[in-house]
PDB file of C-alpha atoms in Angstrom:
ATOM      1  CA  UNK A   1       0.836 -39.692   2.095  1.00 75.00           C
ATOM      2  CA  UNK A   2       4.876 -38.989   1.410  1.00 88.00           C
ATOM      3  CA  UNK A   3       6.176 -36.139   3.915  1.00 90.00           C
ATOM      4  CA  UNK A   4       7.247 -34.158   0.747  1.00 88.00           C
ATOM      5  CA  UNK A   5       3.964 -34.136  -0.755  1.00 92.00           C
ATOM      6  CA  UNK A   6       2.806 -33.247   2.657  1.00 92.00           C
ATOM      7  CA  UNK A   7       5.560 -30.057   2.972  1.00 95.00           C
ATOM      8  CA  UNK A   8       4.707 -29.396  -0.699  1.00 96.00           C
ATOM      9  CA  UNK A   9       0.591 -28.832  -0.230  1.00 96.00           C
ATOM     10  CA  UNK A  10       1.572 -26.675   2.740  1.00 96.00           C
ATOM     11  CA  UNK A  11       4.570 -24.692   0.569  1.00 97.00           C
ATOM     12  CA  UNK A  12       1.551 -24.332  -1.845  1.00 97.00           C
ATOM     13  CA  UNK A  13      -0.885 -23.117   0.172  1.00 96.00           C
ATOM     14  CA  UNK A  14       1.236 -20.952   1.857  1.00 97.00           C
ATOM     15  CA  UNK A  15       2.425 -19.243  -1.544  1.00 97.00           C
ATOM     16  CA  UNK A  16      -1.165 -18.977  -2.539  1.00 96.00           C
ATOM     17  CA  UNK A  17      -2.334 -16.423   0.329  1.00 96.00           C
ATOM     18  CA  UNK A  18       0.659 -14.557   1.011  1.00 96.00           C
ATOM     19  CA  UNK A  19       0.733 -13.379  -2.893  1.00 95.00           C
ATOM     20  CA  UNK A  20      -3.284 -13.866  -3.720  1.00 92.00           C
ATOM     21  CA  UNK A  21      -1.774 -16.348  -6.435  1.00 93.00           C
ATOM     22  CA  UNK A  22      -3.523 -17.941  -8.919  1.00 90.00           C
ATOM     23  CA  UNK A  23      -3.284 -21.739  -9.917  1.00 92.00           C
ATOM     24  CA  UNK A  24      -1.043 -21.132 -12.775  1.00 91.00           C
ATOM     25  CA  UNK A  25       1.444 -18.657 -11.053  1.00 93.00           C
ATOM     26  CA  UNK A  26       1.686 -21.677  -8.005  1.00 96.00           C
ATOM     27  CA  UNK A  27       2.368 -23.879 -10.764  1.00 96.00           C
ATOM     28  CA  UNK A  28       5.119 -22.278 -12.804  1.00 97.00           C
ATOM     29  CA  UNK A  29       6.891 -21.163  -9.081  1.00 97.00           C
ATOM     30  CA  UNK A  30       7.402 -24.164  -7.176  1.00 97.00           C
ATOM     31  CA  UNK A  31       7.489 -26.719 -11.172  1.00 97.00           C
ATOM     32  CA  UNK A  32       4.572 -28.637 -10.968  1.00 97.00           C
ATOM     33  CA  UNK A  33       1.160 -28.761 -13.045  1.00 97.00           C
ATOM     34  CA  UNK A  34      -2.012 -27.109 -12.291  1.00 95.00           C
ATOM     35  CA  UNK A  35      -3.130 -30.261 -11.664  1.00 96.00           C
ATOM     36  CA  UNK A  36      -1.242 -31.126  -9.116  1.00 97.00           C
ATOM     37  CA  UNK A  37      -1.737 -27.844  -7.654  1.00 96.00           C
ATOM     38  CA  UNK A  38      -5.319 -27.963  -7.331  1.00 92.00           C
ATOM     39  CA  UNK A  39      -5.013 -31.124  -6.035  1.00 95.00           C
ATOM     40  CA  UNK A  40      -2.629 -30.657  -3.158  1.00 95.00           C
ATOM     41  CA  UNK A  41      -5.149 -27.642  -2.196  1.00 93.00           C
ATOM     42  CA  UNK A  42      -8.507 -29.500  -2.475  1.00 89.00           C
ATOM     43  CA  UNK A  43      -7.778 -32.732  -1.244  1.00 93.00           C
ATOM     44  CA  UNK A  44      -4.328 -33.505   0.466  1.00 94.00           C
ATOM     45  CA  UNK A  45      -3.856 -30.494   2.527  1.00 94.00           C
ATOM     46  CA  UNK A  46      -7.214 -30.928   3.865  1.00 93.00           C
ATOM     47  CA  UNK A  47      -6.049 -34.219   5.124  1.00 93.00           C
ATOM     48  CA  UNK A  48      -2.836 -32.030   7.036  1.00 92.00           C
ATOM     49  CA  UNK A  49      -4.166 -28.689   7.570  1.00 95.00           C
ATOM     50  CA  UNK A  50      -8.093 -28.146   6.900  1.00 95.00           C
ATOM     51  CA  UNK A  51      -7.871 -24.515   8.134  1.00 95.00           C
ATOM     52  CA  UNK A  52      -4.808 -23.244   5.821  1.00 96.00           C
ATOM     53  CA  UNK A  53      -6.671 -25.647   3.313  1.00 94.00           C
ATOM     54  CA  UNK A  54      -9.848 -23.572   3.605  1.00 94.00           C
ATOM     55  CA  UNK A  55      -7.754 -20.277   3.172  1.00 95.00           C
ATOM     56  CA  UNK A  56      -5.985 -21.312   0.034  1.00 95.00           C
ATOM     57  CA  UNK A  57      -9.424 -22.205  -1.526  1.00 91.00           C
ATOM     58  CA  UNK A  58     -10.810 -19.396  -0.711  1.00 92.00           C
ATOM     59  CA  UNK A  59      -8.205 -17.608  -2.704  1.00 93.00           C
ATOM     60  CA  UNK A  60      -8.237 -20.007  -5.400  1.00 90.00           C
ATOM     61  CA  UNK A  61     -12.704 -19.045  -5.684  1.00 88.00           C
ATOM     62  CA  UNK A  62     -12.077 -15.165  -5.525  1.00 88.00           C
ATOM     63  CA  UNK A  63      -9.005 -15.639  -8.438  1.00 83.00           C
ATOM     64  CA  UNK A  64     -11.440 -18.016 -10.450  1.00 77.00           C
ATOM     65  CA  UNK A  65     -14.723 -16.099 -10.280  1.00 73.00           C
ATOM     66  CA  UNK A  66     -12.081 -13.255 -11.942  1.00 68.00           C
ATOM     67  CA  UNK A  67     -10.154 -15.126 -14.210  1.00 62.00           C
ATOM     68  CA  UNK A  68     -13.035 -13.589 -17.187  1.00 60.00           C
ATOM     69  CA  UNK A  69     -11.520 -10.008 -16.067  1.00 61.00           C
ATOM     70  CA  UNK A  70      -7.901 -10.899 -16.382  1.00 65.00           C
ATOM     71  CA  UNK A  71      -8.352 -12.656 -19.491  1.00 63.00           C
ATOM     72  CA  UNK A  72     -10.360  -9.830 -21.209  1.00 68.00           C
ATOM     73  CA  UNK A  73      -7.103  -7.160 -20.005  1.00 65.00           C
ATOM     74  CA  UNK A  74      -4.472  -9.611 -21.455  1.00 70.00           C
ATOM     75  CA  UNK A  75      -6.684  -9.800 -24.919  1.00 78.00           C
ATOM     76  CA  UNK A  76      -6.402  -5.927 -24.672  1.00 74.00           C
ATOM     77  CA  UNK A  77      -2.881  -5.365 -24.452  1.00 79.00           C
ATOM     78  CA  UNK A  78      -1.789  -7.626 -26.724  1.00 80.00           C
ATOM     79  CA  UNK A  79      -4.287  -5.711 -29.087  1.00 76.00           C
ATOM     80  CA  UNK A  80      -3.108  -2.463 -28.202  1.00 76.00           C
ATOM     81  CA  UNK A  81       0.632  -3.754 -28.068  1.00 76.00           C
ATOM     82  CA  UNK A  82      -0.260  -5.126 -31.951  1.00 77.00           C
ATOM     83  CA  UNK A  83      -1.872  -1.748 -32.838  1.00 74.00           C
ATOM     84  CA  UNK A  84       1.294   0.088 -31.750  1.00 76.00           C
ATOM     85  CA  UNK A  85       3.513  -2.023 -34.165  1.00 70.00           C
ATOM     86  CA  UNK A  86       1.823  -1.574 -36.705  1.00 71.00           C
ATOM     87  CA  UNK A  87       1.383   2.090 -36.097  1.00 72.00           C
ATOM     88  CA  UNK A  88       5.516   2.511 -35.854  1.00 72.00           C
ATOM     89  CA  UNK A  89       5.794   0.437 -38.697  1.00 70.00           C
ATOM     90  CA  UNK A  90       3.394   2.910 -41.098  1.00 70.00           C
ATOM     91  CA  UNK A  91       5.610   5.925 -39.360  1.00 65.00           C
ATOM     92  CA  UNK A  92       8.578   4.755 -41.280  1.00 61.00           C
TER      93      UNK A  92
END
């Protein structure tokens, strides 16, 4: 494996359990699909760093098994957010 992709699973990792990130927030900071972010996590860092590997997934479970919850709260704002135009709209 290519001593970038290397620094990169480790930069990934890293980002992941210092800010409890989820898959698509990794992806959009360091450029790179969610693809290859999974994939740095699940199968080339283990190959580098099995414990920091272990961590990341870890974080990646806990942010997946709530993914249902964080999903239902964005549906609600926007809702709410919609709601709110239309109410300011009917005010004028």
């Amino acid at each position: 494996m290519k001593e970038y992709i290397e620094e990169r699973a480790v930069e990934i990792a890293t980002y992941i359990i210092e800010n409890n990130a989820t898959v698509r927030q990794t992806a959009k900071k360091f450029g790179v699909s969610k693809s290859t972010v999974h994939k740095d996590v699940t199968e080339r860092l283990i190959q580098v760093n099995r414990p920091l590997a272990e961590q990341a997934r870890e974080v990646l479970e806990v942010n997946k098994s709530e993914r249902h919850i964080r999903g239902g709260l964005a549906t609600k704002e926007k809702y709410l957010y919609q709601h709110q135009l239309e109410d300011n709209d009917s005010a004028k």
